[in-house]
mmCIF file of N, CA and C in Angstrom:
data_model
loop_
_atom_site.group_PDB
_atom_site.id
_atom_site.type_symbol
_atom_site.label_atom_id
_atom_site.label_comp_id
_atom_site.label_asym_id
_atom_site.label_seq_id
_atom_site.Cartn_x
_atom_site.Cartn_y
_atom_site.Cartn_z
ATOM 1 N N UNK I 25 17.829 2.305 3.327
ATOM 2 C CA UNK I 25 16.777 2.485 4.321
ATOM 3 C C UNK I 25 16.257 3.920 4.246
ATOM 4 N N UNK I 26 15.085 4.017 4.437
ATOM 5 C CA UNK I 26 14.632 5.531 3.781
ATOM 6 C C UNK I 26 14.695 6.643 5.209
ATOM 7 N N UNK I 27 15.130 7.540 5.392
ATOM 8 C CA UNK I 27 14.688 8.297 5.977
ATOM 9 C C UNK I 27 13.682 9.254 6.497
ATOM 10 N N UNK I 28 13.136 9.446 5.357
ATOM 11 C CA UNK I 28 11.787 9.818 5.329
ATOM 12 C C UNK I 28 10.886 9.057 5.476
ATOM 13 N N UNK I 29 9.712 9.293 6.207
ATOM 14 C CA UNK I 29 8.475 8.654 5.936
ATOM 15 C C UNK I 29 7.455 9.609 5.156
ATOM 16 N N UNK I 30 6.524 9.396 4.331
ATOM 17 C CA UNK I 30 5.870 10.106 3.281
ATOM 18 C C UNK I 30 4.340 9.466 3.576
ATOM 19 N N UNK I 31 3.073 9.827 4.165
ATOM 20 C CA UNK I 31 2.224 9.398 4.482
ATOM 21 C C UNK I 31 1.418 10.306 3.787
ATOM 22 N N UNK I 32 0.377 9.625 3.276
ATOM 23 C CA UNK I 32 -0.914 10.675 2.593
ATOM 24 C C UNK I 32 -1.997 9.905 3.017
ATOM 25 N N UNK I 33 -2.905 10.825 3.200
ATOM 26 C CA UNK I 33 -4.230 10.262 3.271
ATOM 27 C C UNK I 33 -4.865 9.888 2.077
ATOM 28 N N UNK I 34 -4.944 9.982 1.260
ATOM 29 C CA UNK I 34 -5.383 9.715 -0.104
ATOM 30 C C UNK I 34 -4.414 9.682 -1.068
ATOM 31 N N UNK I 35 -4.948 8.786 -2.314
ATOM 32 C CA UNK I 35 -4.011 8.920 -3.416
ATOM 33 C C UNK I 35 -4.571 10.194 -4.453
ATOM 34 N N UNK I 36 -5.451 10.974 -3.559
ATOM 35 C CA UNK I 36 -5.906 11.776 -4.999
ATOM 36 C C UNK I 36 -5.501 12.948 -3.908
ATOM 37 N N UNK I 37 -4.058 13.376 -3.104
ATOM 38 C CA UNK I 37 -3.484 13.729 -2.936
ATOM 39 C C UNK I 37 -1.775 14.255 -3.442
ATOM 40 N N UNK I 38 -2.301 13.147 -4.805
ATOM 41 C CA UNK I 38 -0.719 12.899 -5.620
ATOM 42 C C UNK I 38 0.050 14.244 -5.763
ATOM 43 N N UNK I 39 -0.530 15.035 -6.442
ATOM 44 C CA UNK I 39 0.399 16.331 -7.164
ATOM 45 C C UNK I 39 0.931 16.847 -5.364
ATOM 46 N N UNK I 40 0.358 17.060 -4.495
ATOM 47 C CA UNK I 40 1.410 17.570 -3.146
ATOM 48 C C UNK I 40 2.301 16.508 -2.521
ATOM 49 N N UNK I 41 2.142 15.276 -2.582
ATOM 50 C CA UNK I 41 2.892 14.372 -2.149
ATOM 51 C C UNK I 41 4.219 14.387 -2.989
ATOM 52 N N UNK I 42 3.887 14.242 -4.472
ATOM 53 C CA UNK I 42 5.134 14.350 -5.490
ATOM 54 C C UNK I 42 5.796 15.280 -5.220
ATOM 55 N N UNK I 43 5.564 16.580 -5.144
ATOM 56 C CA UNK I 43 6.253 17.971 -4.507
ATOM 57 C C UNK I 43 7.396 17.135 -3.723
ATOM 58 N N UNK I 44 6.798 16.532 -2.706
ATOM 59 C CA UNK I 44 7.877 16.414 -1.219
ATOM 60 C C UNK I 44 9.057 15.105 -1.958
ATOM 61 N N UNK I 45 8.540 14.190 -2.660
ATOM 62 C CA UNK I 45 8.909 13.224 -3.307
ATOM 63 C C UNK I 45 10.332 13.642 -4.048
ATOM 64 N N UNK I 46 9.803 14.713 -5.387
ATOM 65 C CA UNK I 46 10.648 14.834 -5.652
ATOM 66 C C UNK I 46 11.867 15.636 -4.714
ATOM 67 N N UNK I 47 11.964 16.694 -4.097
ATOM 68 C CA UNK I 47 12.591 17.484 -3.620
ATOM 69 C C UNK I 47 13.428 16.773 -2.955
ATOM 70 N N UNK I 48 13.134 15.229 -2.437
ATOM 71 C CA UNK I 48 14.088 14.512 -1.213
ATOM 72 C C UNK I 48 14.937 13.899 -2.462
ATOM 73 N N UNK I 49 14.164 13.617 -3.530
ATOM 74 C CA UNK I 49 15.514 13.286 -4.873
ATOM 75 C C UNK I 49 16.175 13.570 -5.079
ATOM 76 N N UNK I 50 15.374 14.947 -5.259
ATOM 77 C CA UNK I 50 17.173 15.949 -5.813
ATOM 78 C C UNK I 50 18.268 16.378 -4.764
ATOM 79 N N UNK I 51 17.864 15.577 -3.198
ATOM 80 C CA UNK I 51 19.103 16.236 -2.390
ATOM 81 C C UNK I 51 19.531 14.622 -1.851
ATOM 82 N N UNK I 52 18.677 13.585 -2.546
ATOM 83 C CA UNK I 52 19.804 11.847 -2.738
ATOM 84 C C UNK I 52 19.148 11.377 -1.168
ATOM 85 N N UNK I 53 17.632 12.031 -1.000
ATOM 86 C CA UNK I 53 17.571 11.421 0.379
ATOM 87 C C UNK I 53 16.425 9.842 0.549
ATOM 88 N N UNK I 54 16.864 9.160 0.916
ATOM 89 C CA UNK I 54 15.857 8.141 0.431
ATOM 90 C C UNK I 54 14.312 8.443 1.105
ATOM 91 N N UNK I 55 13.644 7.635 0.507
ATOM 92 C CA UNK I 55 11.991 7.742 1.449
ATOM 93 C C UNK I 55 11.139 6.684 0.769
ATOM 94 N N UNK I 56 10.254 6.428 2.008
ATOM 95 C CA UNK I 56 9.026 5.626 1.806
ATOM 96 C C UNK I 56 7.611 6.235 1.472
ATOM 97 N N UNK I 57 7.400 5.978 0.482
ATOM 98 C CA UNK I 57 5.752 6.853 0.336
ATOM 99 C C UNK I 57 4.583 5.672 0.734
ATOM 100 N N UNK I 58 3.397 5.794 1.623
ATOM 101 C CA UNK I 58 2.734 5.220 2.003
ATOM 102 C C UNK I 58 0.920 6.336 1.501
ATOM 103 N N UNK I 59 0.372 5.364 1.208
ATOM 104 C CA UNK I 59 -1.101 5.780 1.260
ATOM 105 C C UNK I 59 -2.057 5.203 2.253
ATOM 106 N N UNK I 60 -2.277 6.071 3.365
ATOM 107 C CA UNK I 60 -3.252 5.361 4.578
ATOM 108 C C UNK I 60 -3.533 6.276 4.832
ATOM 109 N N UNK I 61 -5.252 6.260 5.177
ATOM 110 C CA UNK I 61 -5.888 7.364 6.140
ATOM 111 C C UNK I 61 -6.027 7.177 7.256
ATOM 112 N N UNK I 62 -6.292 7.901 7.774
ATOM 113 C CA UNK I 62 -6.483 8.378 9.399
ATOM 114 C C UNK I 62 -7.915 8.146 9.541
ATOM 115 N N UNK I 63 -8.839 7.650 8.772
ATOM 116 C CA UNK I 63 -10.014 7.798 9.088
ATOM 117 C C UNK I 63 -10.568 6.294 8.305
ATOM 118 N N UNK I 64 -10.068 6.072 7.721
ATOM 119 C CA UNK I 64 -10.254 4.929 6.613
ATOM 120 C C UNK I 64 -9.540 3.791 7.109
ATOM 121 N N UNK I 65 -8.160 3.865 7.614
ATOM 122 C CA UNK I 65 -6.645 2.886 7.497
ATOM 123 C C UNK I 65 -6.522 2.752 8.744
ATOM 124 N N UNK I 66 -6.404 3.608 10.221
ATOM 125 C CA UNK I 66 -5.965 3.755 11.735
ATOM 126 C C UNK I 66 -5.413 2.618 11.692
ATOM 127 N N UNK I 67 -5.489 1.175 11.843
ATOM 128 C CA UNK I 67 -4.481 0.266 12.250
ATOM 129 C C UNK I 67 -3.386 0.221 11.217
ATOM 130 N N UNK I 68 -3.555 0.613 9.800
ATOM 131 C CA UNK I 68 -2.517 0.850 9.122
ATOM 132 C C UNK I 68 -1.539 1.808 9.032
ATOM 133 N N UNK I 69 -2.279 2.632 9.418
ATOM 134 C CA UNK I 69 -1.664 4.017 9.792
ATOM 135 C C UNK I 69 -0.482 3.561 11.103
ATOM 136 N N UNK I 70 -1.436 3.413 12.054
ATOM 137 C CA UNK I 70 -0.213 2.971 13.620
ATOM 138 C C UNK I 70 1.393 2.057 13.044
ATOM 139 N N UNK I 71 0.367 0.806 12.283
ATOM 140 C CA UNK I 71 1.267 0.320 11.886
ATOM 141 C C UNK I 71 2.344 0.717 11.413
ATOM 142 N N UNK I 72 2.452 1.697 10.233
ATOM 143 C CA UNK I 72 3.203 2.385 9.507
ATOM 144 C C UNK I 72 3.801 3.209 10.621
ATOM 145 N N UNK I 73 3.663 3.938 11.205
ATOM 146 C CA UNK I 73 4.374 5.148 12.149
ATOM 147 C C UNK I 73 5.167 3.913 13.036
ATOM 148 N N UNK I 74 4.251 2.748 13.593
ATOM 149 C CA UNK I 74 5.463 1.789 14.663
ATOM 150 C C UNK I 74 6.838 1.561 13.946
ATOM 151 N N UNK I 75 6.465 0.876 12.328
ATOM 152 C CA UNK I 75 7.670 0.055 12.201
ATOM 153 C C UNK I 75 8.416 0.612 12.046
ATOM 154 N N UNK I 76 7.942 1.921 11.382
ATOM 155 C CA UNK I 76 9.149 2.965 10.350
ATOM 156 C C UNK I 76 10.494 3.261 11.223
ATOM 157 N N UNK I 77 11.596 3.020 10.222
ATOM 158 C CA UNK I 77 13.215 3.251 10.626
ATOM 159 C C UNK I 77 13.339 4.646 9.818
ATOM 160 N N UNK I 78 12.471 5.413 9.410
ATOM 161 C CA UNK I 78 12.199 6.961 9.126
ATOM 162 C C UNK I 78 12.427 7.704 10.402
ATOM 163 N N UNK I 79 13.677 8.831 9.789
ATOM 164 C CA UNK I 79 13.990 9.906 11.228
ATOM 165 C C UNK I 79 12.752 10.766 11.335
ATOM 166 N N UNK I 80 12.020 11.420 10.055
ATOM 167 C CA UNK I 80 11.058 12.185 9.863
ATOM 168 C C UNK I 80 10.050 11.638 8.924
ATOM 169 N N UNK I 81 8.535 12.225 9.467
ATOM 170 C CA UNK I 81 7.373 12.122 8.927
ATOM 171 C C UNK I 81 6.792 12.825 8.464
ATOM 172 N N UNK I 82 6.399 12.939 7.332
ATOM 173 C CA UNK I 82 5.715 13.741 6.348
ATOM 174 C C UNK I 82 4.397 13.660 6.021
ATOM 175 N N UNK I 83 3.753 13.925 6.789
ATOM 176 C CA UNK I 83 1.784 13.816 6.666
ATOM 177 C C UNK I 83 1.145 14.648 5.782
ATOM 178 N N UNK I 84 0.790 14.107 4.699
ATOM 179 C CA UNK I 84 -0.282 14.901 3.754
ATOM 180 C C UNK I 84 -1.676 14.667 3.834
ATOM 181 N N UNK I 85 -2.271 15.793 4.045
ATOM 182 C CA UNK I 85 -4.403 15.504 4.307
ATOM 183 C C UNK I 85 -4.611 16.615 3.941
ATOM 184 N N UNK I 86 -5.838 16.402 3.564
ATOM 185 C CA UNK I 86 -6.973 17.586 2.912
ATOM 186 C C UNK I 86 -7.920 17.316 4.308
ATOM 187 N N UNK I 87 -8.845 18.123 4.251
ATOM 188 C CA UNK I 87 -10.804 18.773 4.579
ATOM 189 C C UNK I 87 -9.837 18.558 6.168
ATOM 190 N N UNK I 88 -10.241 17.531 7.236
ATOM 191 C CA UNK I 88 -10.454 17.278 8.050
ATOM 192 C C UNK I 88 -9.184 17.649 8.697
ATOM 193 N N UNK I 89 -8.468 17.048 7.937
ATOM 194 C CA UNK I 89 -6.687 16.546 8.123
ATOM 195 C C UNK I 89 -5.909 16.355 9.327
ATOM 196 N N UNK I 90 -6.799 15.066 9.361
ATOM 197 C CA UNK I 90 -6.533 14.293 10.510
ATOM 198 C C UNK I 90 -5.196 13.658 10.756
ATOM 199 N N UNK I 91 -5.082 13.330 9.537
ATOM 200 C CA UNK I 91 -3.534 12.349 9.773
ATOM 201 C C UNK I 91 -2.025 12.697 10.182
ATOM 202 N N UNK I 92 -2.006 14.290 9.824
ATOM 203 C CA UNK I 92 -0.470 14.829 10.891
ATOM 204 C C UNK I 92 -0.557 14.051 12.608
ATOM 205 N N UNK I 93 -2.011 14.805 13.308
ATOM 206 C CA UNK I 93 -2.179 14.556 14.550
ATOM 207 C C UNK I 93 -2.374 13.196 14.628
ATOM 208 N N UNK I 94 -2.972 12.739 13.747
ATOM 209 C CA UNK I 94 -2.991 11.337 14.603
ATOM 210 C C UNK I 94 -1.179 10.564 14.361
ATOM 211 N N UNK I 95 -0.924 10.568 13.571
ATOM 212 C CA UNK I 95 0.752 10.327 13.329
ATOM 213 C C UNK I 95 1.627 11.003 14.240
ATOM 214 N N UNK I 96 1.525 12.109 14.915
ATOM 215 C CA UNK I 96 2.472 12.579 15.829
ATOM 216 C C UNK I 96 1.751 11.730 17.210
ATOM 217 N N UNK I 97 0.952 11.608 17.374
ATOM 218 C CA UNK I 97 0.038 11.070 18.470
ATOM 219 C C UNK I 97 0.433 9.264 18.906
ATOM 220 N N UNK I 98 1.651 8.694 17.718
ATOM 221 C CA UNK I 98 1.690 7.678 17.903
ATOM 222 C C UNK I 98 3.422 8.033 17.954
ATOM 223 N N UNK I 99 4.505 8.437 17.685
ATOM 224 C CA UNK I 99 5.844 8.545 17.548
ATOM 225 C C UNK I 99 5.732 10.330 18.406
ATOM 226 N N UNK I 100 7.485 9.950 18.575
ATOM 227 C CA UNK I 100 8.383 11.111 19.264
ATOM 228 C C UNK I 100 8.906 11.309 18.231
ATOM 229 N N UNK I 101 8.865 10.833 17.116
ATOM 230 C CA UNK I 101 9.639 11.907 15.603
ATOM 231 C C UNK I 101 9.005 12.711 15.143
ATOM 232 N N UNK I 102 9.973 13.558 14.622
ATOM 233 C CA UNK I 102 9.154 15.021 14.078
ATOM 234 C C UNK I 102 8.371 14.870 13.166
ATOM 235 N N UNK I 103 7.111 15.263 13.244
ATOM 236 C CA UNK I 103 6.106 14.880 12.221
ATOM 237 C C UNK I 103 5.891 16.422 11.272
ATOM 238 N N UNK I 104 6.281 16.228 9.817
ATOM 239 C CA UNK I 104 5.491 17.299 9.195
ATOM 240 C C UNK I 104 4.253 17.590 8.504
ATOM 241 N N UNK I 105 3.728 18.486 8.944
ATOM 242 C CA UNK I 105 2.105 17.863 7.993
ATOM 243 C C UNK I 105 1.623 19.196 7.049
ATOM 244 N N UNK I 106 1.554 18.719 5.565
ATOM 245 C CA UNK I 106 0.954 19.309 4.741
ATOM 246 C C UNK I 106 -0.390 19.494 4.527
ATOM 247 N N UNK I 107 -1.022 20.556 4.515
ATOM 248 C CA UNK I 107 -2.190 20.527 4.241
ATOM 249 C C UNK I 107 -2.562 20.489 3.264
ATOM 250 N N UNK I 108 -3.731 20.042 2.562
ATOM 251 C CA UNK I 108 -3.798 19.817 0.811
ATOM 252 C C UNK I 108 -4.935 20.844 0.931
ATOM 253 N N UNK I 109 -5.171 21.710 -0.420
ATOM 254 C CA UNK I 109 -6.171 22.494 -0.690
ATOM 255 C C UNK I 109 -7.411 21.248 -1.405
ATOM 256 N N UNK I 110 -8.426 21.089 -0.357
ATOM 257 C CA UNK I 110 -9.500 19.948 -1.156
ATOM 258 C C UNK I 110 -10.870 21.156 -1.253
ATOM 259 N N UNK I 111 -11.040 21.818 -0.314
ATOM 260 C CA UNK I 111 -11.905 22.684 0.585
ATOM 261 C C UNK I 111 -11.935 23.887 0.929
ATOM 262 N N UNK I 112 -12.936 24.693 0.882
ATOM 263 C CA UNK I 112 -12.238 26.098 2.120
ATOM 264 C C UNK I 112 -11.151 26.594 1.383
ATOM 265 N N UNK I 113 -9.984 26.567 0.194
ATOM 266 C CA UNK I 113 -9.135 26.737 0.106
ATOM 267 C C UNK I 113 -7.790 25.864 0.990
ATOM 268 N N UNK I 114 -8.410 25.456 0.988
ATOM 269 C CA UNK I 114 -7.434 24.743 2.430
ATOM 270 C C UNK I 114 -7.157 25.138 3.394
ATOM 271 N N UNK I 115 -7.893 25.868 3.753
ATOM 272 C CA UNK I 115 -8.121 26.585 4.852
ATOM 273 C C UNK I 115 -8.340 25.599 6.123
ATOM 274 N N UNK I 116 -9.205 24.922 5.863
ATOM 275 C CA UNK I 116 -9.642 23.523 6.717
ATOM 276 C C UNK I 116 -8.828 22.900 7.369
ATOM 277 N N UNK I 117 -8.212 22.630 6.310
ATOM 278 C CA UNK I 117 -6.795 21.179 6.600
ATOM 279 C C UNK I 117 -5.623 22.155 7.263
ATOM 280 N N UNK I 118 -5.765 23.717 6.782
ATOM 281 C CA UNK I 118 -4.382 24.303 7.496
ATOM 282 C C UNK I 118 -4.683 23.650 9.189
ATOM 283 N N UNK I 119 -6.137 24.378 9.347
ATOM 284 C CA UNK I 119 -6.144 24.709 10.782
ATOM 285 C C UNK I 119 -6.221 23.909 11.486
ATOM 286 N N UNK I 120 -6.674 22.761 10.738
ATOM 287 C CA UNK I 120 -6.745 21.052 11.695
ATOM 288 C C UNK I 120 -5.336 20.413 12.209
ATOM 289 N N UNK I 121 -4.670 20.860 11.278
ATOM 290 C CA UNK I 121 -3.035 20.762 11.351
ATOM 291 C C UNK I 121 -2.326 21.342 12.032
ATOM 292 N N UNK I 122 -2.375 22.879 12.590
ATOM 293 C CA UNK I 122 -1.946 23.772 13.466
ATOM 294 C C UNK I 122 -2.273 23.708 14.879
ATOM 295 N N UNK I 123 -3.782 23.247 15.055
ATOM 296 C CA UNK I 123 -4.137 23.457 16.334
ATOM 297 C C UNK I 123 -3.785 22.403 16.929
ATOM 298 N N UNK I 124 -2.770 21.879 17.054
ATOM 299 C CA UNK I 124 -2.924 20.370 17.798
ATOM 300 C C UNK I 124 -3.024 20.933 19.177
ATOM 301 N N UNK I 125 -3.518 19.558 20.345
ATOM 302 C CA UNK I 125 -3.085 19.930 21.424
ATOM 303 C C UNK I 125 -1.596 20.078 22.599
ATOM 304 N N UNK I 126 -1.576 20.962 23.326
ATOM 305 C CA UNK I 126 -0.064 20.878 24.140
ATOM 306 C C UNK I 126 0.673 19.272 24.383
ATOM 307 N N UNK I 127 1.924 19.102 23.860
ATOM 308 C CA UNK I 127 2.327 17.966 24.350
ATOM 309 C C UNK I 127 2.457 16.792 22.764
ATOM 310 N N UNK I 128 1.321 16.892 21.547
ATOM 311 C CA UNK I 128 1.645 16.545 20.456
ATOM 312 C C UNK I 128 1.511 17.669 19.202
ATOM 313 N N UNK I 129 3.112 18.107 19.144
ATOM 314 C CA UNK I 129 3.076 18.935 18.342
ATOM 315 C C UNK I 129 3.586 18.457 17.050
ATOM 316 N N UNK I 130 3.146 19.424 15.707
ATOM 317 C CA UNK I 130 2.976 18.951 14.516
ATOM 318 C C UNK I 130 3.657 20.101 13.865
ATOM 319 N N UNK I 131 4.641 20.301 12.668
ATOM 320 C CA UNK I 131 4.853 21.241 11.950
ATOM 321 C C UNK I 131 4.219 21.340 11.017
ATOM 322 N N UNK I 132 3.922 22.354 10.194
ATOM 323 C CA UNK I 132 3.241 23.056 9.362
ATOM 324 C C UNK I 132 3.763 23.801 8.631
ATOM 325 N N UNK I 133 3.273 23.292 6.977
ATOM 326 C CA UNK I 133 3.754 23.964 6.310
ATOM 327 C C UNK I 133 2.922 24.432 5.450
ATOM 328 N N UNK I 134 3.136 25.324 4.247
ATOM 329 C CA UNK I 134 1.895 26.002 3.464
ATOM 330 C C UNK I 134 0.793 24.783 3.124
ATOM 331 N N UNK I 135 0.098 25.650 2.399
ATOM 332 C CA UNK I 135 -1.361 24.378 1.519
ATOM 333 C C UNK I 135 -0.400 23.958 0.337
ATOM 334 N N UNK I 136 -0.852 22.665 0.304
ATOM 335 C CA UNK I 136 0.137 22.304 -0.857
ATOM 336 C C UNK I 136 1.178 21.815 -1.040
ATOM 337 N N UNK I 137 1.824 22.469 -0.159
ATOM 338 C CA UNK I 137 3.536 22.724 -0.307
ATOM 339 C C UNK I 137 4.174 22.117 0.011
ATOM 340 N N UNK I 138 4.171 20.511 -0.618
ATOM 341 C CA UNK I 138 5.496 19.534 -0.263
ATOM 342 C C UNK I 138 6.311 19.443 -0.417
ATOM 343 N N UNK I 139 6.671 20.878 -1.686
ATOM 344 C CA UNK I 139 8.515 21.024 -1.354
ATOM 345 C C UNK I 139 8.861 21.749 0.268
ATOM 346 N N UNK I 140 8.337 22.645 0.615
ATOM 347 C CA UNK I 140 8.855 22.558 1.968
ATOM 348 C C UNK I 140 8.664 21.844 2.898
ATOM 349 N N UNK I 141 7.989 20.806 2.791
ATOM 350 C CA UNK I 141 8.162 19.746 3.668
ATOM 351 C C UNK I 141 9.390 19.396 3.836
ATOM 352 N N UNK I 142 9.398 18.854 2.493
ATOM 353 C CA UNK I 142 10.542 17.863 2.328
ATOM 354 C C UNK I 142 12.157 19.075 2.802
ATOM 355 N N UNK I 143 12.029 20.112 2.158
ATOM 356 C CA UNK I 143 12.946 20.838 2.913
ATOM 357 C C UNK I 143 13.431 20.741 4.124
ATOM 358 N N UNK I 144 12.004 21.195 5.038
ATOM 359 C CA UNK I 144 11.992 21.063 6.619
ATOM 360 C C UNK I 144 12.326 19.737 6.770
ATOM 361 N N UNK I 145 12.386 18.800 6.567
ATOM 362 C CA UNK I 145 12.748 17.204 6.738
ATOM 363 C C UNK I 145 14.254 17.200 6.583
ATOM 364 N N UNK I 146 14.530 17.559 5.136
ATOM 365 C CA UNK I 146 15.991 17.621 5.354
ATOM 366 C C UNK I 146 16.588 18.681 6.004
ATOM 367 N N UNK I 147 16.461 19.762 6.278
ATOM 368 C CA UNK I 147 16.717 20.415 7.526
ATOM 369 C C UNK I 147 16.819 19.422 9.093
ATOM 370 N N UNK I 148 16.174 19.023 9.048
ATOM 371 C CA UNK I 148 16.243 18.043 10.592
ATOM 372 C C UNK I 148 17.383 17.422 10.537
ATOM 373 N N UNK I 149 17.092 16.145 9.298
ATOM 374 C CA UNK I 149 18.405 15.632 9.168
ATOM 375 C C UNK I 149 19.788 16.028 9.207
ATOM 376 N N UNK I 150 20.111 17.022 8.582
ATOM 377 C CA UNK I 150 20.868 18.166 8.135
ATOM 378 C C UNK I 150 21.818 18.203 9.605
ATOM 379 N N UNK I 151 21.228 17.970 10.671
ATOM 380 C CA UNK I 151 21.931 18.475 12.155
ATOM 381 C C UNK I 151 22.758 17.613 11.563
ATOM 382 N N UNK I 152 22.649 16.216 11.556
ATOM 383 C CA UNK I 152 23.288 15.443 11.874
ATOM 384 C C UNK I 152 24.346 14.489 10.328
ATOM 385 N N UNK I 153 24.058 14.929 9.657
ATOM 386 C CA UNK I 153 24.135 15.088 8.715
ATOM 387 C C UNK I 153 25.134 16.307 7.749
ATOM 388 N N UNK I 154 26.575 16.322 7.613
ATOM 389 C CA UNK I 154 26.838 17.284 7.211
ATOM 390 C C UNK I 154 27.163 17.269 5.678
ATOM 391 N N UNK I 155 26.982 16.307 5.004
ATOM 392 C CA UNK I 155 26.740 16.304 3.286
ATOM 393 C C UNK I 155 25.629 17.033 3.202
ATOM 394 N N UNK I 156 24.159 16.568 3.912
ATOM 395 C CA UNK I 156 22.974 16.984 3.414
ATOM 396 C C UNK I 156 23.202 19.245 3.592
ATOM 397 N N UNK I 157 23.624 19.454 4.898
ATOM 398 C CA UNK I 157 24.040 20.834 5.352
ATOM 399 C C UNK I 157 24.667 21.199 4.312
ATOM 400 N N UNK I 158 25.447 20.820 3.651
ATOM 401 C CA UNK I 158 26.392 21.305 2.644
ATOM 402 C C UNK I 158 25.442 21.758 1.718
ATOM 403 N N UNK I 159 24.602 20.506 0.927
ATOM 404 C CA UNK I 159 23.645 20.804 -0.172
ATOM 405 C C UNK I 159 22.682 21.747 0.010
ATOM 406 N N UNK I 160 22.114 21.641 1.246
ATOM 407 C CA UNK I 160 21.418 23.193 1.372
ATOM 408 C C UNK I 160 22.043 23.961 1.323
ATOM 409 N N UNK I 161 23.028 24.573 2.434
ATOM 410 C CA UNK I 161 23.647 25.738 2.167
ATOM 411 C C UNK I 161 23.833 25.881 0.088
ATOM 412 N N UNK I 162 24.553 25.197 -0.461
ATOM 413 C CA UNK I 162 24.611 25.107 -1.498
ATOM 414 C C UNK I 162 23.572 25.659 -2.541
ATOM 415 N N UNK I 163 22.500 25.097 -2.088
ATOM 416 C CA UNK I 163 21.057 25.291 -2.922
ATOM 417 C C UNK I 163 20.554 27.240 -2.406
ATOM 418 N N UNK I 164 21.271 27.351 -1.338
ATOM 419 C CA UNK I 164 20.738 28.656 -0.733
ATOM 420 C C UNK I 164 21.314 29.756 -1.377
ATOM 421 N N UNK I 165 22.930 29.531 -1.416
ATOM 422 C CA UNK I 165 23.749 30.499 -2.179
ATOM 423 C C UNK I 165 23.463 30.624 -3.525
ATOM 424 N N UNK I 166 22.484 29.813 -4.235
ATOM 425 C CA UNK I 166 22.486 29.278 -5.622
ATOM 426 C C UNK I 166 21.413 30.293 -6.165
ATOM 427 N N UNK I 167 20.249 30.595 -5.219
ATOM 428 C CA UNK I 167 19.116 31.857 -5.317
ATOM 429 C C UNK I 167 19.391 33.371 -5.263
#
């Protein structure tokens, strides 16, 4: 059963999604990768955030980047949302991602950067979780 949930708004989002993809590999964590937009998909999208048996969510969007907020806007799990550089530098998608309003909050991580997603994901887990704690610490002493 995957722990992760892996949501992108697009498939021509691939190279930052793979980032987060691989990184949950190399620490043995399972996940679901899904392609639905927030602007395109919404009942697929809900759908996906209802059924998921995912502790954490991983939202990838470019320009608008709608889909962190609207994904935290439907679950009480921690939602992480990547911004993709499409625009602006990604400048766009950072700030659409940051500003949510009080009450649905969203984490944030660089443009791009779905290895720290996936980090911050297994970090969450990690509380509860003391194999995964081990492998970080592990991976930390290793730099």
């Amino acid at each position: 059963m995957e722990r992760v949930l892996i949501l992108s708004g697009s498939k021509s989002d691939e190279e930052t999604y793979r980032k987060a993809a691989k990184t949950l590999e190399e620490y043995g964590v399972e996940y679901k990768l899904e392609i639905a937009s927030a602007h395109r998909n919404p009942e697929l999208v809900e759908k996906l955030v209802k059924e998921t048996k995912a502790d954490v969510i991983i939202a990838v969007a470019g320009l608008s980047a709608a889909l962190p907020g609207v994904v935290a806007s439907k679950t009480t799990k921690p939602v992480i949302g990547v911004p993709v550089n499409v625009k602006l530098e990604g400048l766009d998608a950072l700030l659409s991602i940051m500003q949510m309003p009080p009450g649905v909050p969203v984490a944030t991580v660089g443009i791009d950067n779905g290895k720290n997603a996936a980090l911050l994901a297994i970090q969450v887990l990690a509380l509860k979780d003391e194999k995964l704690a081990k492998k970080l610490r592990d991976a930390r002493e290793k730099k």
